[in-house]
Short mmCIF file of C-alpha atoms and ligand atoms in Angstrom, two decimals:
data_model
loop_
_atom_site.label_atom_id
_atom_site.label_comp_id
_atom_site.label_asym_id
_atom_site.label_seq_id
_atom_site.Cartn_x
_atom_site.Cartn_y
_atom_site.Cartn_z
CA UNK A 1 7.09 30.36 -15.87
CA UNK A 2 5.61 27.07 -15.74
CA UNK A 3 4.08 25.52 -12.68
CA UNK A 4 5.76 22.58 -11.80
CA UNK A 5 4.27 20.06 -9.85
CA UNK A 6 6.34 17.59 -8.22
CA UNK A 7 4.34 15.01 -6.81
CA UNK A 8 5.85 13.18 -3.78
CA UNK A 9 4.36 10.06 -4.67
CA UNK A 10 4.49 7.77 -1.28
CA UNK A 11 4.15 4.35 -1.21
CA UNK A 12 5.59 1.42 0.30
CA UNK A 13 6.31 -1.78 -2.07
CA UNK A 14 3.29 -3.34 -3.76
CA UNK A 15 0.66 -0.37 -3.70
CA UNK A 16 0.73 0.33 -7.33
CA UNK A 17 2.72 2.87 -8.28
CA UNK A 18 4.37 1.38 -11.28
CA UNK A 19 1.43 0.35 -12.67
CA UNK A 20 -0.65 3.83 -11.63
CA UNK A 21 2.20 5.52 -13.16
CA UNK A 22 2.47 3.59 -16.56
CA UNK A 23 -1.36 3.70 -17.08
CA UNK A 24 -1.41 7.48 -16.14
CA UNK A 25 1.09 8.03 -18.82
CA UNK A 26 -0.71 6.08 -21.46
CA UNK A 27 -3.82 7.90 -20.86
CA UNK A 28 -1.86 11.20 -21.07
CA UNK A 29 -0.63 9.24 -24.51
CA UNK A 30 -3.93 8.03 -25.97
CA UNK A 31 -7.10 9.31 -24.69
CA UNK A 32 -9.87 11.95 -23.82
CA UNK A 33 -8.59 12.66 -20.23
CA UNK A 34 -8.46 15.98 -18.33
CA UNK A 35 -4.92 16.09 -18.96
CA UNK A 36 -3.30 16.46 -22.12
CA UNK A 37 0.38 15.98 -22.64
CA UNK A 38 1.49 19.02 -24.53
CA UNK A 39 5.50 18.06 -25.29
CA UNK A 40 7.70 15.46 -25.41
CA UNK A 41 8.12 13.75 -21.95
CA UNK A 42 11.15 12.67 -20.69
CA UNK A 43 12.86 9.64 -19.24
CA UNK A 44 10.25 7.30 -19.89
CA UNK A 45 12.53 4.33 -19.54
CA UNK A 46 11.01 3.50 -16.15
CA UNK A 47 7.42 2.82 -17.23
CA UNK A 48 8.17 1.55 -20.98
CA UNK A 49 8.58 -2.00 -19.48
CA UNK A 50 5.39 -2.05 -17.39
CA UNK A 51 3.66 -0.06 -20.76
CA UNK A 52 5.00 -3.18 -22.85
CA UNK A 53 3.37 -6.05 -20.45
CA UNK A 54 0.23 -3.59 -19.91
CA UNK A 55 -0.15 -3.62 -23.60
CA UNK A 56 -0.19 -7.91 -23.69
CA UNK A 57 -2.65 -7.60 -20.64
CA UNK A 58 0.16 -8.86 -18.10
CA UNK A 59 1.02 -7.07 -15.05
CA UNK A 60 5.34 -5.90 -14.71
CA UNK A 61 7.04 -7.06 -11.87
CA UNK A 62 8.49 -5.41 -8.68
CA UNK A 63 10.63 -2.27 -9.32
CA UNK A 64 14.43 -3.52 -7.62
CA UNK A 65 14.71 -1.89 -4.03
CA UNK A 66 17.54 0.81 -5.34
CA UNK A 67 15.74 2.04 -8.16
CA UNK A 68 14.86 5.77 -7.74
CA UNK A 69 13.91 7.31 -11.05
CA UNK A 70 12.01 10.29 -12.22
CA UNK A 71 10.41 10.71 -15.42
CA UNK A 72 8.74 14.74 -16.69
CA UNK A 73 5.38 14.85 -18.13
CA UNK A 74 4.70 18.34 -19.51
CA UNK A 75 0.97 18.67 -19.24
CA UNK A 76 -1.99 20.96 -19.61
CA UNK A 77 -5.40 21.10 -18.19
CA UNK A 78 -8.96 22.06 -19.71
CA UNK A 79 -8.32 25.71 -18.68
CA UNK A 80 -4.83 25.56 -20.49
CA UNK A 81 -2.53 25.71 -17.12
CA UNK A 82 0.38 24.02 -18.13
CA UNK A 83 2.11 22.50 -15.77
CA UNK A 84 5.40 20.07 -15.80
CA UNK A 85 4.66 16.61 -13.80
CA UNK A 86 7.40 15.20 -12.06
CA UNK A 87 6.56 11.34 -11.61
CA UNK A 88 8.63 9.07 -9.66
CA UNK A 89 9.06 5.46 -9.65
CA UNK A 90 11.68 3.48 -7.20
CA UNK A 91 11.07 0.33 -5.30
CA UNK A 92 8.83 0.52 -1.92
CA UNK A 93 11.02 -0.49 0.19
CA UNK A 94 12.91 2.81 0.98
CA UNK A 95 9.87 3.91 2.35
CA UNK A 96 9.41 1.18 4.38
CA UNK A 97 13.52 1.84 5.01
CA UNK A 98 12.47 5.51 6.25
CA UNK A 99 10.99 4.64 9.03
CA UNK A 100 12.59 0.67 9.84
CA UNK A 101 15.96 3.28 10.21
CA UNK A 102 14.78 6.27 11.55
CA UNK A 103 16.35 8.11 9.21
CA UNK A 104 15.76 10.04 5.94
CA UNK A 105 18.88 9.93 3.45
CA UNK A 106 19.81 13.45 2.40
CA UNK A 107 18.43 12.55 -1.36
CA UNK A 108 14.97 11.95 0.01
CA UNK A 109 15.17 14.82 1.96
CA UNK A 110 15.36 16.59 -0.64
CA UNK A 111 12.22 15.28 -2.64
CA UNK A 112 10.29 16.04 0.27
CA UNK A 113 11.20 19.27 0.61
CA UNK A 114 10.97 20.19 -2.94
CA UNK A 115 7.66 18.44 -3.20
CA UNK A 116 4.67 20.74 -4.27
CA UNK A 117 1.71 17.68 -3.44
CA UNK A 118 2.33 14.44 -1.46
CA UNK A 119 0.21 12.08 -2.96
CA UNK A 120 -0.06 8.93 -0.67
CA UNK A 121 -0.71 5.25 -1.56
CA UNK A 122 -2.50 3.08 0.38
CA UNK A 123 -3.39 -0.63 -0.35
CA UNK A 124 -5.89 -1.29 2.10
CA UNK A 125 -6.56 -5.11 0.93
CA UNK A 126 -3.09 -5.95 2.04
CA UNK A 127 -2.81 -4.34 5.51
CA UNK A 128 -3.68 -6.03 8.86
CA UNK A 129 -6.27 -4.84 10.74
CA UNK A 130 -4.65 -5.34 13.72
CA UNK A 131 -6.53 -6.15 17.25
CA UNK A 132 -6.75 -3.05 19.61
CA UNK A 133 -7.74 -2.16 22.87
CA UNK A 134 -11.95 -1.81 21.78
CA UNK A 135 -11.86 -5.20 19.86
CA UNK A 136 -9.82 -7.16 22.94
CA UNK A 137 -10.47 -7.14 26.50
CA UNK A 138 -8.19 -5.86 28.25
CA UNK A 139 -6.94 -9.31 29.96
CA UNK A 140 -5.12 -10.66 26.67
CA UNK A 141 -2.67 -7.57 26.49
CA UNK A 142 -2.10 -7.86 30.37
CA UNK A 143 -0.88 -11.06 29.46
CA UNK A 144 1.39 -10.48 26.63
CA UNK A 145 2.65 -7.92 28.67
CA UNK A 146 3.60 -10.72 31.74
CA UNK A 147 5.96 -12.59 28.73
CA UNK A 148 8.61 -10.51 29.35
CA UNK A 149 9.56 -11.34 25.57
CA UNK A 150 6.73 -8.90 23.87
CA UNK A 151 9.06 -5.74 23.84
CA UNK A 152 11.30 -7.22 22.04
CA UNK A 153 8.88 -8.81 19.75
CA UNK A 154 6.74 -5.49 19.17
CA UNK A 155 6.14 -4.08 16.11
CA UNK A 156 3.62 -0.98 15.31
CA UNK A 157 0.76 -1.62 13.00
CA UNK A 158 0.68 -0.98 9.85
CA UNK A 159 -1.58 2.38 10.84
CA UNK A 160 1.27 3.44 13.12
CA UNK A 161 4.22 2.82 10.92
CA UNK A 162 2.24 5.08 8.22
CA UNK A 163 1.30 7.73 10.93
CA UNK A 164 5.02 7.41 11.75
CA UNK A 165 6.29 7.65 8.20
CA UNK A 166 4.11 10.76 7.54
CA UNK A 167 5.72 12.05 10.60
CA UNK A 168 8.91 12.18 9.63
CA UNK A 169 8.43 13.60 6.23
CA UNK A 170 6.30 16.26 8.22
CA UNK A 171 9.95 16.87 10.33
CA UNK A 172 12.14 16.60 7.39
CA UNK A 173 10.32 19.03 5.69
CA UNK A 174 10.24 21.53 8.76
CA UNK A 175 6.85 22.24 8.78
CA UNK A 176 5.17 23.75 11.79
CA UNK A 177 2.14 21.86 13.36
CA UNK A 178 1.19 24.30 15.44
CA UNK A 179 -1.83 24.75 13.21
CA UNK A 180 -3.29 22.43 10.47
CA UNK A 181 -1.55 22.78 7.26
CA UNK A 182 -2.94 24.02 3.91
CA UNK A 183 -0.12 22.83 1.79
CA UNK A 184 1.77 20.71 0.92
CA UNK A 185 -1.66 19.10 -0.09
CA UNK A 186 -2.11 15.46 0.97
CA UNK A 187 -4.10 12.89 -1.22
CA UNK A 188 -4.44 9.68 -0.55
CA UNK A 189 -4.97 7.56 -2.98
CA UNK A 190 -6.43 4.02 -1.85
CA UNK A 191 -5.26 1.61 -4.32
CA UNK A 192 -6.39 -1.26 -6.21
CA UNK A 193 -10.03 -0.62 -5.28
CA UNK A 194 -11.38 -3.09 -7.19
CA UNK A 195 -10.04 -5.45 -4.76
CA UNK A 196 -12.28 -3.77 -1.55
CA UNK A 197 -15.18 -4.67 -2.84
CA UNK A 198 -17.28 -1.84 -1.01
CA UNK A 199 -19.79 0.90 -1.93
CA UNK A 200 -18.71 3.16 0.91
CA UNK A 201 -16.91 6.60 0.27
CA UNK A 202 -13.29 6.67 0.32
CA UNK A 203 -12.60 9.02 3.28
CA UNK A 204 -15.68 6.83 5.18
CA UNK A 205 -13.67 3.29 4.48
CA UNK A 206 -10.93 4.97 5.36
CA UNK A 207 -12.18 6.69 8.87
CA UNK A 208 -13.47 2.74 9.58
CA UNK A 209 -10.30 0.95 8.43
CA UNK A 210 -7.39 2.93 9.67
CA UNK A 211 -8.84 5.59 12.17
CA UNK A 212 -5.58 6.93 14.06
CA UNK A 213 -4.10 7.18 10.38
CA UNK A 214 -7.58 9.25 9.86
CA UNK A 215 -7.42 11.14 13.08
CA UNK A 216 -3.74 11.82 12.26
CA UNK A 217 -4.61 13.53 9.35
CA UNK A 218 -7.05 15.05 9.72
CA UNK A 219 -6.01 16.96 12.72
CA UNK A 220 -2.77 18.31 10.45
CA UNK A 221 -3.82 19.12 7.01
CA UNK A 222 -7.09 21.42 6.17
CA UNK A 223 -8.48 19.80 2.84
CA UNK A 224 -6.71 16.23 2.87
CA UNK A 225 -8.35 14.34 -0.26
CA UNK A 226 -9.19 10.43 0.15
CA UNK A 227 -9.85 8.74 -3.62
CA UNK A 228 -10.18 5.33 -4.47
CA UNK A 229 -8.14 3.81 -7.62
CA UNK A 230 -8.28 1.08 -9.42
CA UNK A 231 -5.40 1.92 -11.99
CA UNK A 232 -6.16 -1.54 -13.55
CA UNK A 233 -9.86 -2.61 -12.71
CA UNK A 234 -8.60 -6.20 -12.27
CA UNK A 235 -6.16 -8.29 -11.21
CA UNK A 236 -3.76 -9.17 -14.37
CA UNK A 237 -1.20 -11.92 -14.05
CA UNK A 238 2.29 -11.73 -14.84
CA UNK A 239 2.39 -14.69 -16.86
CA UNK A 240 -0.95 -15.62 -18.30
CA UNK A 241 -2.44 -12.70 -21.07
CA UNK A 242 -5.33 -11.05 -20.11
CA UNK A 243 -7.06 -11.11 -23.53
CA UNK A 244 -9.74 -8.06 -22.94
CA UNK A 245 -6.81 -5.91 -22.17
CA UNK A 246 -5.06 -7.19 -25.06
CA UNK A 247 -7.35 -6.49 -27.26
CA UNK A 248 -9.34 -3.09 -26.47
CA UNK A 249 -6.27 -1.82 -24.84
CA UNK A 250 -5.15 -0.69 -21.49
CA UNK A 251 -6.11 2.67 -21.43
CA UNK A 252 -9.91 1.23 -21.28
CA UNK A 253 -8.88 -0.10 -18.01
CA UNK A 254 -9.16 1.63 -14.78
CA UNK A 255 -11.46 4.16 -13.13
CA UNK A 256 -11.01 5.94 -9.70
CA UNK A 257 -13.50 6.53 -7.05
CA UNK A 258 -13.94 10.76 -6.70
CA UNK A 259 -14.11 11.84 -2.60
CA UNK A 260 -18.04 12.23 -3.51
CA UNK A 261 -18.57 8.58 -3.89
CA UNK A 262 -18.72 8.81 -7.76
CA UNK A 263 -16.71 7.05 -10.22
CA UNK A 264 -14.51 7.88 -13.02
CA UNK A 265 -12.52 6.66 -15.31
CA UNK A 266 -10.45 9.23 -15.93
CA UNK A 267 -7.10 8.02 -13.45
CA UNK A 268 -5.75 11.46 -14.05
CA UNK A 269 -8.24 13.32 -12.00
CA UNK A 270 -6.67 12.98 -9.06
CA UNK A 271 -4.26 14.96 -9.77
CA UNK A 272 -5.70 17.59 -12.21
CA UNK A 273 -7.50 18.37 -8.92
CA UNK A 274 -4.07 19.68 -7.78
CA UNK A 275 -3.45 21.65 -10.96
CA UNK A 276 -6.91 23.11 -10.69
CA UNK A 277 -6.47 24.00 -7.28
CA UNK A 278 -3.59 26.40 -7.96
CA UNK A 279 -0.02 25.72 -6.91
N1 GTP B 301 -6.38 -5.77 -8.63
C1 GTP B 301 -5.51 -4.81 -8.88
N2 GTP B 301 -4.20 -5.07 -8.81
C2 GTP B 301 -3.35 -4.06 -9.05
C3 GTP B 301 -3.77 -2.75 -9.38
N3 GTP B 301 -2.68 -1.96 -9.54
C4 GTP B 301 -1.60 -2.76 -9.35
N4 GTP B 301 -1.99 -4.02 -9.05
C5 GTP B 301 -1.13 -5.18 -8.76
O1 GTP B 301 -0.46 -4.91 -7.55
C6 GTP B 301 0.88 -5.40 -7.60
C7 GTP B 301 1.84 -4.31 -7.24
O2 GTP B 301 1.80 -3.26 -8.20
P1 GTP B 301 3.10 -2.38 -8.53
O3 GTP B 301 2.65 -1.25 -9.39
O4 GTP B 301 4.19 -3.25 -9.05
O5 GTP B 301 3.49 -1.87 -7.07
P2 GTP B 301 4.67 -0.90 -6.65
O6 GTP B 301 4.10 0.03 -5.65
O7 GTP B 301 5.32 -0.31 -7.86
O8 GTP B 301 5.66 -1.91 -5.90
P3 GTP B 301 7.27 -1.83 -5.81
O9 GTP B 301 7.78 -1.70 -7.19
O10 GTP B 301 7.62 -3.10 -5.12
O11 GTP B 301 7.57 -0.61 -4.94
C8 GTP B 301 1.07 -5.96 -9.01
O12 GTP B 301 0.93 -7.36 -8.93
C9 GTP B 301 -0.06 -5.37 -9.80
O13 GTP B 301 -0.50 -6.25 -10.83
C10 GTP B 301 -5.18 -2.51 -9.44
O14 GTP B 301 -5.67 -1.41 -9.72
N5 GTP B 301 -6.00 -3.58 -9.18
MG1 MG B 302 7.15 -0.50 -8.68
#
């Protein structure tokens, strides 16, 4: 039987997953990658739009906030494991949802617990780095505190409400944290790279940026993988062609940033590590 991988791909609105997952597929499509499609995917409907304005160098707009679709990629590695993909796409804001309501709806439930890989997206270029208690004296949150009107105005940073959300899939998905976990297998992806501007490793940016997300995970899964992405290399807009991309094609676009430091432009790495690792 084949090995299906079901990615839980996680990420609240605006991280890039519509556009990781349309120029994934085109690479699958087109080009020398470590994957190879090997059949005729299915339900492609949700990426053929974002393909289309990829393909005229324009970036695809913001998936609607009910969409929840999943499109099969049946794939194959160098070795020949074949494996079936299972790709989501579905608009960011019923992650955000998860934890805003404290609650997972039954049909995410599911996905998490039928997930082989969680694959997690992170867009460090458009979270606050909030102030803490070692970059504040202590005085200023003594203060805030003497308001009376902070409770009421508090909201966790962004690192929390991630530590949070991981949290709760960790419940949902009953798994026992007694000791750290080997699977499912967390990667997290930090996306549109090109946008950090930095030389440092992925896992180092992210131990610097977001350290109690870091310390988090690191404390409950044994091999957690940090990449860097750049699914697009560039910022495209949604109105004005990008000509380059136009021209030599998408697919020439993008590279990701391996856990060693080294770069890549194969996008699909990240997750033929997965396949390679063994389900
Ligand atoms: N610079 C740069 N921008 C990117 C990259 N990938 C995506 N973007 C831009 O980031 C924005 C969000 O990308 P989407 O793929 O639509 O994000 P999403 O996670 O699907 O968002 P929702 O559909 O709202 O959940 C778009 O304006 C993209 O053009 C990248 O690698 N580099
Ligand atoms: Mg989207």
């Amino acid at each position: 039987m084949a090995a299906q991988h079901t990615i839980l791909l996680v990420g609240e609105s605006n991280v890039g997953k519509t556009h990781y997952g349309a120029q994934f597929l085109k690479r699958l499509m087109v080009k020398e990658c470590a994957l190879k499609m090997s059949g005729a995917p299915t339900n492609l409907e949700a990426f053929t739009t974002a393909l289309g304005c990829l393909t005229e160098g324009k970036s695809t707009d913001h998936t609607p906030a009910s969409t929840y679709v999943e499109s099969v990629w049946p794939i194959v590695d160098a070795a020949g494991r074949y494996a079936e993909l299972v790709w989501p796409d579905y608009g960011g804001e019923q992650i955000r949802n998860l934890v805003t309501h404290r609650r997972i709806p039954a049909t995410w439930r599911e996905r998490v617990i039928g997930a082989t890989d969680w694959v997690l997206l992170i867009r460090l270029h458009s979270l606050r780095s909030e102030d803490d208690l070692f970059s504040r004296p202590l005085q200023s949150f003594v203060a805030t505190e003497s308001q009376g009107e902070a409770a009421a105005a508090y909201e966790p940073s962004d690192q929390a409400r991630i530590v949070e959300l991981l949290q709760m899939l960790l419940y949902a998905a009953q798994y026992q944290l007694d000791r750290r976990l080997p699977k499912p297998r967390l990667t997290i992806l930090l996306s549109c790279w090109d946008e950090l501007d930095t030389t440092e490793l992925p896992a180092n940016l992210l131990a610097s940026r977001l350290p109690m997300l870091w310390s988090f995970v690191r404390s409950n899964w044994i091999s957690p993988a940090v990449i860097g992405l750049s699914a697009l290399e560039r910022a495209l807009s949604k109105t004005d062609a990008d000509q380059e991309y136009a021209i030599r094609g998408p697919e020439e676009f993008g590279y990701v940033i391996l856990p060693d430091g080294s770069k890549n432009t194969d996008i699909t790495l990240p997750i033929q590590r997965l396949m390679a690792d063994g389900v």
